[in-house]
Amino acid sequence: MDRRHINDAGLLSVAEGNHMHRLQHGFRHRAICGAVLLFAFLANCARAETGAEAWLRYAPLEKQAAQEYAALPASVVALGDSPVLDSAKGELIRGLRGMLGRTLREERNLPRESAIVLGTLSALRANSPKLFEHVELREDGFLLAKEKFHGIDCVIVTAATDRGVLYGVFALLSKIARSERISALHETQQPYARIRWVDEWDNLDGRIERGYAGPSIFFENGNVRGDLTRAGEYARLLASIGINGCAINNVNANPRVLEDSFLPQLARVADVFRPWGVQLSASVDLSSPKVIGGLDTFDPADPRVAEWWKKKVDDIYRLIPDFAGVVVKADSEGRLGPATYGRTPADAAKVIARALAPHGGIVFYRAFVYNHHLDWRDPKNDRAKAAYDNFHPLDGKFDDNVIIQIKHGPIDFQVREPVSPLFSGLEKTNEAIELQVTQEYTGQQRHLCFLPTMWKQILDFDMHAGEQPSPVKDIVSGKTFHRPLGGFVGVVNVGMDTNWLNHPLAMANLYGYGRLAWNPNLYPSTIAEEWTRLSFGNDPVAVHTIELMLLKSWYIYESYTGPLGAGTLTDILGSHYGPGVESSEQNGWGQWHRADHDGVGMDRTAATGTGYVDQYRAPVAKMYESLNTTPDELLLFFHHVPYTYVLSSGKTVIQHIYDSHYEGAEQTAYLVQLWKTLKGRLDEERYGAVLRRLEYQAGHAIVWRDAVCNWFFQISGIADRLGRVGHYPDRIEAESMQLQSYAPFDVVPRETASGGKAVECRPPAEKCSAAFRFDGAAGKYEMNVEYFDQNNGRSKFRVLVGDRVVDEWFADDHLPATKPGGDSSTRRRIVGLALRPGDDIRVEGVPDGEEHAALDYVEIHASPE
Ligand code: GCV
């Protein structure tokens, strides 16, 4: 498959659009003629796809593709006996049965005929000392090879550890699922770093902080779930992408997790993780010695506190001998920490690290320590500086089993941030990068946003921390500064939703995270293609289309939510979801963009700004200090500029803001069109589920576009050169319609409703209507009804043309909103509507609960559809 034309930087280009069209046309033609593709298509359609299997579907391969694997041995031998090796064997049997329809025979002894042999290098060599004499495998690395074993041709999956063998089996199955040739198999893979973990922000009551896919798979009602089937299935998914550790509870940790009575519950989770080589970890609250331990202090310098941690850790290891360690969030967002006693993070980490060390456990101390009561009036204050300011002075003061867990950017998982300067600020301390798989600020699994594109740029960014290039991936993996430990942590927050993350395409982010943690040199396009093949099959048109959509989606999301590095312009005081441009200003949270009447952006330069730039090594600092060398996409992160400042594109800042938001909304609509070309090529379930989300996203991108553009138009007073902002010729505002029982009200913030106003149907009214007369020419139209869908009611809407009901629906989505605004604003699209001049159009709303069937506007566009 020729993928060279996919340019994974930037928005979709016209050329890419045309190419897709040609490609789809060509393949459509061949599909009609070709029995092969038809078979693949039928095979796909026959399966009910819930998404539960994620990328481990093991769907039957079409006949011709299966031919490649006809010579695979008919039996499997595992050299050794362990739960992990059993999983490896079971997985191999399961995968081959699913994809090839063949059930491997399980042999217990050395093969007497060709077999697939699973075992560690030492187990192989015990039988055949010269085998793979020159192969060296470390920790979780593995080797897949066709080789003679005892004179018999075998397929061998080997590694230094059983876990490596399991990873090798997953890799072999992945190759087969993607129809990759294995006839000359000889491949070694070594993970880039030892630490490849995930954190889950699950609360003990079953809710998940920043989780968007249902309740916790680990906890309910204050306890570990009785049924941990899903937790076991999750561990299998994690293992398949090389993840070896998982912290299951929120970093805003409930101290109860360490209570004696709770530890056996944790042990049950460890039990279901163990067969998959995933080690359990827990987030702990530093005040635990006082809150649950009965001490009058949690001062890390107090010997009683050290003793408490030691005893607690020993108790944990008695129950969970392979416990991986703990995650600490302290002195941050209201969490208590060593600052209470004037101690440092190094003091606090040491106490726990020393308790863990004899057992081989690790402390992940999060660098996300900052003051969220910053004085916004002081132009020198800057939250971005906090991690470096707090941790750089402590470099070298942490034990070797402590890892500083650093968010990828200096603020908080915004849609675009520079790389955290702390990565190059610690030379004598272990580090891990924290990436966020759960889409807190990037569309909450309602908008498509494939994050490996962003992560790859971060991991490849050269920090100039020495004479050699020192990309972030080399620093965190310990290579640059020769650290013994380090790696990757992804915040995932899967939930009980059958498909784990809600949006069927969001699982590409979890897969991509795991793949990059294993090998950060992979290209996003490779990851996107792999994931698509594994998740949707090998139909070339589907693969190509989905890959293209994934690769463009982060740029598209950014273009309508967070221009030029200003940060995501979302409501930072609420859900972090819809637009709320002003919410970041004039408060202590420090996510400021400093937009005023004349300009926008944070001056973080050393010369005139906060001095943040100086936290980078000299070459990086030099680049960001100057307006001329700061890349446009981060301009407003580093500089405060007038709206008329001309970017390297030749556009002014303000025009860029307008254009990118219009372009982003258009491209989101184009994603819907692209997806629709896949109808019939994918299973109906996931096709429909993705289509619904993309259509919703296309509507919400318009909400974002209008909110951000209007806000900047209001504050700057500079008109859009193309006359779009503030002018909506096809739009009829609800408040200007003929209202029956509906009453106008002001929406707050005003930019989140068209014209700042909407209408609502307040009790005691039971039904309201808003009507207008259509005065356009006779023809086919598309009508868009913009209404507010809150989560505290289920209003009903009806649209009538004359007496004819043309559409009706319930506002019953589960958006993060209890009031009308940017989070709840939703678009209903009615297509192919025949209208004549003089038609009376009426929208009726029936309120429910706290949701008052609020209506913003109606738009009517001529449409041949
Ligand atoms: C778990 C952000 C999120 C919080 C999260 C915090 C963190 O502030 O909004 O929900 O808390 O980061 O990473 O600790």
PDB file of C-alpha atoms in Angstrom, residues 7-215:
ATOM      1  CA  ASN A   7       1.299  14.076   4.850  1.00  0.00           C
ATOM      2  CA  ASP A   8       0.751  13.685   8.536  1.00  0.00           C
ATOM      3  CA  ALA A   9       1.481  17.316   9.318  1.00  0.00           C
ATOM      4  CA  GLY A  10      -1.251  19.899   9.152  1.00  0.00           C
ATOM      5  CA  LEU A  11      -4.834  19.899   8.027  1.00  0.00           C
ATOM      6  CA  LEU A  12      -6.273  17.942   5.136  1.00  0.00           C
ATOM      7  CA  SER A  13      -5.131  19.389   1.839  1.00  0.00           C
ATOM      8  CA  VAL A  14      -7.190  19.583  -1.313  1.00  0.00           C
ATOM      9  CA  ALA A  15      -4.758  17.144  -2.935  1.00  0.00           C
ATOM     10  CA  GLU A  16      -5.385  14.614  -0.167  1.00  0.00           C
ATOM     11  CA  GLY A  17      -9.118  15.015  -0.572  1.00  0.00           C
ATOM     12  CA  ASN A  18      -8.877  14.407  -4.319  1.00  0.00           C
ATOM     13  CA  HIS A  19      -6.555  11.496  -3.845  1.00  0.00           C
ATOM     14  CA  MET A  20      -8.973   9.878  -1.428  1.00  0.00           C
ATOM     15  CA  HIS A  21     -11.733  10.298  -3.934  1.00  0.00           C
ATOM     16  CA  ARG A  22      -9.729   8.613  -6.696  1.00  0.00           C
ATOM     17  CA  LEU A  23      -8.617   5.862  -4.382  1.00  0.00           C
ATOM     18  CA  GLN A  24     -12.113   5.125  -3.205  1.00  0.00           C
ATOM     19  CA  HIS A  25     -13.444   5.201  -6.724  1.00  0.00           C
ATOM     20  CA  GLY A  26     -10.753   2.819  -7.950  1.00  0.00           C
ATOM     21  CA  PHE A  27     -11.269   0.387  -5.138  1.00  0.00           C
ATOM     22  CA  ARG A  28     -15.013   0.622  -5.353  1.00  0.00           C
ATOM     23  CA  HIS A  29     -14.802  -0.449  -8.955  1.00  0.00           C
ATOM     24  CA  ARG A  30     -12.511  -3.340  -8.197  1.00  0.00           C
ATOM     25  CA  ALA A  31     -14.582  -4.389  -5.235  1.00  0.00           C
ATOM     26  CA  ILE A  32     -17.608  -4.798  -7.423  1.00  0.00           C
ATOM     27  CA  CYS A  33     -15.613  -7.014  -9.772  1.00  0.00           C
ATOM     28  CA  GLY A  34     -13.429  -8.795  -7.251  1.00  0.00           C
ATOM     29  CA  ALA A  35     -14.682 -11.719  -5.264  1.00  0.00           C
ATOM     30  CA  VAL A  36     -11.727 -11.349  -2.917  1.00  0.00           C
ATOM     31  CA  LEU A  37     -12.716  -8.005  -1.505  1.00  0.00           C
ATOM     32  CA  LEU A  38     -16.315  -9.024  -1.442  1.00  0.00           C
ATOM     33  CA  PHE A  39     -15.346 -11.953   0.739  1.00  0.00           C
ATOM     34  CA  ALA A  40     -13.425  -9.696   3.090  1.00  0.00           C
ATOM     35  CA  PHE A  41     -16.381  -7.374   3.236  1.00  0.00           C
ATOM     36  CA  LEU A  42     -18.808 -10.196   4.002  1.00  0.00           C
ATOM     37  CA  ALA A  43     -16.485 -11.590   6.636  1.00  0.00           C
ATOM     38  CA  ASN A  44     -16.431  -8.178   8.269  1.00  0.00           C
ATOM     39  CA  CYS A  45     -20.153  -7.748   8.115  1.00  0.00           C
ATOM     40  CA  ALA A  46     -20.871 -11.124   9.647  1.00  0.00           C
ATOM     41  CA  ARG A  47     -19.284 -10.188  12.977  1.00  0.00           C
ATOM     42  CA  ALA A  48     -21.153  -8.248  15.593  1.00  0.00           C
ATOM     43  CA  GLU A  49     -18.541  -5.739  16.619  1.00  0.00           C
ATOM     44  CA  THR A  50     -18.938  -4.224  20.045  1.00  0.00           C
ATOM     45  CA  GLY A  51     -15.415  -2.860  20.307  1.00  0.00           C
ATOM     46  CA  ALA A  52     -14.796  -4.976  23.410  1.00  0.00           C
ATOM     47  CA  GLU A  53     -12.070  -6.902  21.613  1.00  0.00           C
ATOM     48  CA  ALA A  54     -10.319  -3.647  20.662  1.00  0.00           C
ATOM     49  CA  TRP A  55      -7.295  -4.498  18.494  1.00  0.00           C
ATOM     50  CA  LEU A  56      -7.331  -8.160  19.537  1.00  0.00           C
ATOM     51  CA  ARG A  57     -10.238  -9.200  17.305  1.00  0.00           C
ATOM     52  CA  TYR A  58      -8.543 -12.118  15.598  1.00  0.00           C
ATOM     53  CA  ALA A  59     -11.104 -11.902  12.810  1.00  0.00           C
ATOM     54  CA  PRO A  60     -10.957 -14.636  10.151  1.00  0.00           C
ATOM     55  CA  LEU A  61      -8.484 -13.754   7.422  1.00  0.00           C
ATOM     56  CA  GLU A  62      -9.706 -13.991   3.884  1.00  0.00           C
ATOM     57  CA  LYS A  63      -8.618 -17.156   2.115  1.00  0.00           C
ATOM     58  CA  GLN A  64      -5.811 -15.725   0.061  1.00  0.00           C
ATOM     59  CA  ALA A  65      -4.247 -13.912   3.022  1.00  0.00           C
ATOM     60  CA  ALA A  66      -4.567 -17.024   5.190  1.00  0.00           C
ATOM     61  CA  GLN A  67      -2.569 -18.938   2.560  1.00  0.00           C
ATOM     62  CA  GLU A  68       0.598 -17.132   3.711  1.00  0.00           C
ATOM     63  CA  TYR A  69       0.316 -18.913   7.049  1.00  0.00           C
ATOM     64  CA  ALA A  70      -0.572 -22.379   5.747  1.00  0.00           C
ATOM     65  CA  ALA A  71       2.887 -23.658   6.636  1.00  0.00           C
ATOM     66  CA  LEU A  72       2.616 -22.675  10.295  1.00  0.00           C
ATOM     67  CA  PRO A  73       3.150 -25.700  12.557  1.00  0.00           C
ATOM     68  CA  ALA A  74       0.123 -27.496  13.917  1.00  0.00           C
ATOM     69  CA  SER A  75       1.283 -27.694  17.526  1.00  0.00           C
ATOM     70  CA  VAL A  76       2.577 -25.459  20.294  1.00  0.00           C
ATOM     71  CA  VAL A  77       5.099 -26.320  22.993  1.00  0.00           C
ATOM     72  CA  ALA A  78       5.717 -24.109  26.002  1.00  0.00           C
ATOM     73  CA  LEU A  79       9.028 -24.725  27.706  1.00  0.00           C
ATOM     74  CA  GLY A  80       8.159 -23.991  31.276  1.00  0.00           C
ATOM     75  CA  ASP A  81       5.234 -23.403  33.460  1.00  0.00           C
ATOM     76  CA  SER A  82       4.024 -20.044  34.689  1.00  0.00           C
ATOM     77  CA  PRO A  83       0.798 -18.072  34.560  1.00  0.00           C
ATOM     78  CA  VAL A  84       2.367 -15.679  32.044  1.00  0.00           C
ATOM     79  CA  LEU A  85       3.576 -18.490  29.807  1.00  0.00           C
ATOM     80  CA  ASP A  86       0.139 -20.072  30.050  1.00  0.00           C
ATOM     81  CA  SER A  87      -1.369 -16.784  28.869  1.00  0.00           C
ATOM     82  CA  ALA A  88       1.071 -16.712  25.982  1.00  0.00           C
ATOM     83  CA  LYS A  89       0.123 -20.220  24.913  1.00  0.00           C
ATOM     84  CA  GLY A  90      -3.590 -19.616  25.366  1.00  0.00           C
ATOM     85  CA  GLU A  91      -3.401 -16.388  23.397  1.00  0.00           C
ATOM     86  CA  LEU A  92      -1.585 -18.047  20.534  1.00  0.00           C
ATOM     87  CA  ILE A  93      -4.179 -20.797  20.326  1.00  0.00           C
ATOM     88  CA  ARG A  94      -7.012 -18.283  20.543  1.00  0.00           C
ATOM     89  CA  GLY A  95      -5.548 -15.970  17.930  1.00  0.00           C
ATOM     90  CA  LEU A  96      -4.748 -18.617  15.351  1.00  0.00           C
ATOM     91  CA  ARG A  97      -8.089 -20.281  15.821  1.00  0.00           C
ATOM     92  CA  GLY A  98      -9.830 -16.973  15.200  1.00  0.00           C
ATOM     93  CA  MET A  99      -7.795 -15.843  12.224  1.00  0.00           C
ATOM     94  CA  LEU A 100      -6.934 -19.123  10.506  1.00  0.00           C
ATOM     95  CA  GLY A 101      -9.596 -21.461  11.836  1.00  0.00           C
ATOM     96  CA  ARG A 102      -6.895 -23.845  13.079  1.00  0.00           C
ATOM     97  CA  THR A 103      -6.589 -25.147  16.619  1.00  0.00           C
ATOM     98  CA  LEU A 104      -3.014 -25.784  17.686  1.00  0.00           C
ATOM     99  CA  ARG A 105      -2.295 -29.019  19.474  1.00  0.00           C
ATOM    100  CA  GLU A 106      -0.680 -28.476  22.865  1.00  0.00           C
ATOM    101  CA  GLU A 107       2.424 -30.586  23.329  1.00  0.00           C
ATOM    102  CA  ARG A 108       4.119 -30.880  26.687  1.00  0.00           C
ATOM    103  CA  ASN A 109       7.542 -32.086  25.615  1.00  0.00           C
ATOM    104  CA  LEU A 110      10.236 -31.123  23.144  1.00  0.00           C
ATOM    105  CA  PRO A 111       8.830 -31.150  19.660  1.00  0.00           C
ATOM    106  CA  ARG A 112       9.109 -34.268  17.538  1.00  0.00           C
ATOM    107  CA  GLU A 113       7.572 -32.471  14.613  1.00  0.00           C
ATOM    108  CA  SER A 114       7.490 -28.863  13.510  1.00  0.00           C
ATOM    109  CA  ALA A 115       5.988 -26.737  16.316  1.00  0.00           C
ATOM    110  CA  ILE A 116       5.649 -23.239  17.592  1.00  0.00           C
ATOM    111  CA  VAL A 117       7.985 -23.157  20.564  1.00  0.00           C
ATOM    112  CA  LEU A 118       7.483 -20.675  23.376  1.00  0.00           C
ATOM    113  CA  GLY A 119      10.108 -20.234  26.066  1.00  0.00           C
ATOM    114  CA  THR A 120      12.785 -18.076  27.566  1.00  0.00           C
ATOM    115  CA  LEU A 121      16.254 -18.129  26.070  1.00  0.00           C
ATOM    116  CA  SER A 122      17.526 -19.981  29.103  1.00  0.00           C
ATOM    117  CA  ALA A 123      14.836 -22.639  28.755  1.00  0.00           C
ATOM    118  CA  LEU A 124      15.712 -23.071  25.070  1.00  0.00           C
ATOM    119  CA  ARG A 125      19.408 -23.213  25.773  1.00  0.00           C
ATOM    120  CA  ALA A 126      18.933 -25.768  28.509  1.00  0.00           C
ATOM    121  CA  ASN A 127      17.859 -28.084  25.707  1.00  0.00           C
ATOM    122  CA  SER A 128      19.923 -26.720  22.880  1.00  0.00           C
ATOM    123  CA  PRO A 129      22.919 -24.771  24.258  1.00  0.00           C
ATOM    124  CA  LYS A 130      24.065 -23.327  20.964  1.00  0.00           C
ATOM    125  CA  LEU A 131      20.709 -21.938  19.961  1.00  0.00           C
ATOM    126  CA  PHE A 132      20.746 -18.177  19.295  1.00  0.00           C
ATOM    127  CA  GLU A 133      24.248 -18.077  20.689  1.00  0.00           C
ATOM    128  CA  HIS A 134      24.810 -14.450  19.784  1.00  0.00           C
ATOM    129  CA  VAL A 135      21.398 -13.155  20.643  1.00  0.00           C
ATOM    130  CA  GLU A 136      21.160 -10.920  23.675  1.00  0.00           C
ATOM    131  CA  LEU A 137      17.770 -10.000  24.987  1.00  0.00           C
ATOM    132  CA  ARG A 138      17.139  -7.646  27.885  1.00  0.00           C
ATOM    133  CA  GLU A 139      14.159  -7.713  30.201  1.00  0.00           C
ATOM    134  CA  ASP A 140      10.989  -7.627  28.112  1.00  0.00           C
ATOM    135  CA  GLY A 141      12.629  -7.851  24.676  1.00  0.00           C
ATOM    136  CA  PHE A 142      11.841 -10.836  22.457  1.00  0.00           C
ATOM    137  CA  LEU A 143      12.894 -12.698  19.351  1.00  0.00           C
ATOM    138  CA  LEU A 144      10.634 -14.251  16.726  1.00  0.00           C
ATOM    139  CA  ALA A 145      12.430 -16.673  14.457  1.00  0.00           C
ATOM    140  CA  LYS A 146      12.071 -19.626  12.171  1.00  0.00           C
ATOM    141  CA  GLU A 147      14.837 -21.891  13.321  1.00  0.00           C
ATOM    142  CA  LYS A 148      15.794 -25.509  13.705  1.00  0.00           C
ATOM    143  CA  PHE A 149      15.264 -26.761  17.245  1.00  0.00           C
ATOM    144  CA  HIS A 150      16.580 -30.254  17.863  1.00  0.00           C
ATOM    145  CA  GLY A 151      16.898 -30.613  14.125  1.00  0.00           C
ATOM    146  CA  ILE A 152      13.273 -29.757  13.486  1.00  0.00           C
ATOM    147  CA  ASP A 153      12.005 -26.624  11.742  1.00  0.00           C
ATOM    148  CA  CYS A 154      10.158 -24.572  14.316  1.00  0.00           C
ATOM    149  CA  VAL A 155       8.732 -21.129  14.826  1.00  0.00           C
ATOM    150  CA  ILE A 156      10.312 -19.871  18.010  1.00  0.00           C
ATOM    151  CA  VAL A 157       9.107 -17.112  20.291  1.00  0.00           C
ATOM    152  CA  THR A 158      11.735 -16.433  22.907  1.00  0.00           C
ATOM    153  CA  ALA A 159      12.764 -13.763  25.359  1.00  0.00           C
ATOM    154  CA  ALA A 160      14.715 -13.165  28.523  1.00  0.00           C
ATOM    155  CA  THR A 161      11.540 -13.447  30.600  1.00  0.00           C
ATOM    156  CA  ASP A 162       8.151 -15.104  30.339  1.00  0.00           C
ATOM    157  CA  ARG A 163       6.658 -11.655  29.937  1.00  0.00           C
ATOM    158  CA  GLY A 164       8.878 -11.111  26.910  1.00  0.00           C
ATOM    159  CA  VAL A 165       7.587 -14.389  25.457  1.00  0.00           C
ATOM    160  CA  LEU A 166       4.021 -13.161  25.944  1.00  0.00           C
ATOM    161  CA  TYR A 167       4.895  -9.919  24.142  1.00  0.00           C
ATOM    162  CA  GLY A 168       6.444 -11.955  21.350  1.00  0.00           C
ATOM    163  CA  VAL A 169       3.261 -13.971  20.924  1.00  0.00           C
ATOM    164  CA  PHE A 170       1.213 -10.791  20.669  1.00  0.00           C
ATOM    165  CA  ALA A 171       3.644  -9.441  18.084  1.00  0.00           C
ATOM    166  CA  LEU A 172       3.397 -12.620  16.019  1.00  0.00           C
ATOM    167  CA  LEU A 173      -0.401 -12.559  16.126  1.00  0.00           C
ATOM    168  CA  SER A 174      -0.414  -8.894  15.173  1.00  0.00           C
ATOM    169  CA  LYS A 175       1.649  -9.654  12.091  1.00  0.00           C
ATOM    170  CA  ILE A 176      -0.791 -12.330  11.021  1.00  0.00           C
ATOM    171  CA  ALA A 177      -3.830 -10.128  11.675  1.00  0.00           C
ATOM    172  CA  ARG A 178      -2.260  -7.452   9.477  1.00  0.00           C
ATOM    173  CA  SER A 179      -1.383  -9.984   6.775  1.00  0.00           C
ATOM    174  CA  GLU A 180       2.313  -9.334   7.174  1.00  0.00           C
ATOM    175  CA  ARG A 181       4.636 -11.921   5.631  1.00  0.00           C
ATOM    176  CA  ILE A 182       6.359 -14.182   8.113  1.00  0.00           C
ATOM    177  CA  SER A 183       8.058 -16.648   5.785  1.00  0.00           C
ATOM    178  CA  ALA A 184      11.543 -15.373   6.632  1.00  0.00           C
ATOM    179  CA  LEU A 185      10.852 -14.564  10.239  1.00  0.00           C
ATOM    180  CA  HIS A 186      13.783 -13.332  12.272  1.00  0.00           C
ATOM    181  CA  GLU A 187      12.994 -10.274  14.293  1.00  0.00           C
ATOM    182  CA  THR A 188      14.235  -8.954  17.604  1.00  0.00           C
ATOM    183  CA  GLN A 189      12.426  -6.225  19.485  1.00  0.00           C
ATOM    184  CA  GLN A 190      13.691  -4.473  22.618  1.00  0.00           C
ATOM    185  CA  PRO A 191      11.562  -1.967  24.504  1.00  0.00           C
ATOM    186  CA  TYR A 192      12.973   1.537  24.587  1.00  0.00           C
ATOM    187  CA  ALA A 193      12.483   1.907  28.322  1.00  0.00           C
ATOM    188  CA  ARG A 194      11.820  -0.210  31.382  1.00  0.00           C
ATOM    189  CA  ILE A 195       8.841   1.787  32.575  1.00  0.00           C
ATOM    190  CA  ARG A 196       5.757   1.515  30.384  1.00  0.00           C
ATOM    191  CA  TRP A 197       2.877   2.180  32.694  1.00  0.00           C
ATOM    192  CA  VAL A 198      -0.642   3.409  32.747  1.00  0.00           C
ATOM    193  CA  ASP A 199      -2.366   5.381  35.480  1.00  0.00           C
ATOM    194  CA  GLU A 200      -6.104   5.227  35.994  1.00  0.00           C
ATOM    195  CA  TRP A 201      -7.778   8.047  37.881  1.00  0.00           C
ATOM    196  CA  ASP A 202     -10.480   5.832  39.380  1.00  0.00           C
ATOM    197  CA  ASN A 203     -12.095   6.747  42.665  1.00  0.00           C
ATOM    198  CA  LEU A 204     -13.088   4.088  45.150  1.00  0.00           C
ATOM    199  CA  ASP A 205     -16.768   5.014  44.723  1.00  0.00           C
ATOM    200  CA  GLY A 206     -16.550   3.911  41.082  1.00  0.00           C
ATOM    201  CA  ARG A 207     -16.415   7.336  39.473  1.00  0.00           C
ATOM    202  CA  ILE A 208     -13.419   8.249  37.348  1.00  0.00           C
ATOM    203  CA  GLU A 209     -11.870  11.701  37.392  1.00  0.00           C
ATOM    204  CA  ARG A 210     -11.669  12.793  33.734  1.00  0.00           C
ATOM    205  CA  GLY A 211     -13.057   9.456  32.623  1.00  0.00           C
ATOM    206  CA  TYR A 212     -15.467   9.502  29.681  1.00  0.00           C
ATOM    207  CA  ALA A 213     -16.425   5.874  29.236  1.00  0.00           C
ATOM    208  CA  GLY A 214     -18.553   4.840  32.163  1.00  0.00           C
ATOM    209  CA  PRO A 215     -17.692   3.841  35.715  1.00  0.00           C
TER     210      PRO A 215
END
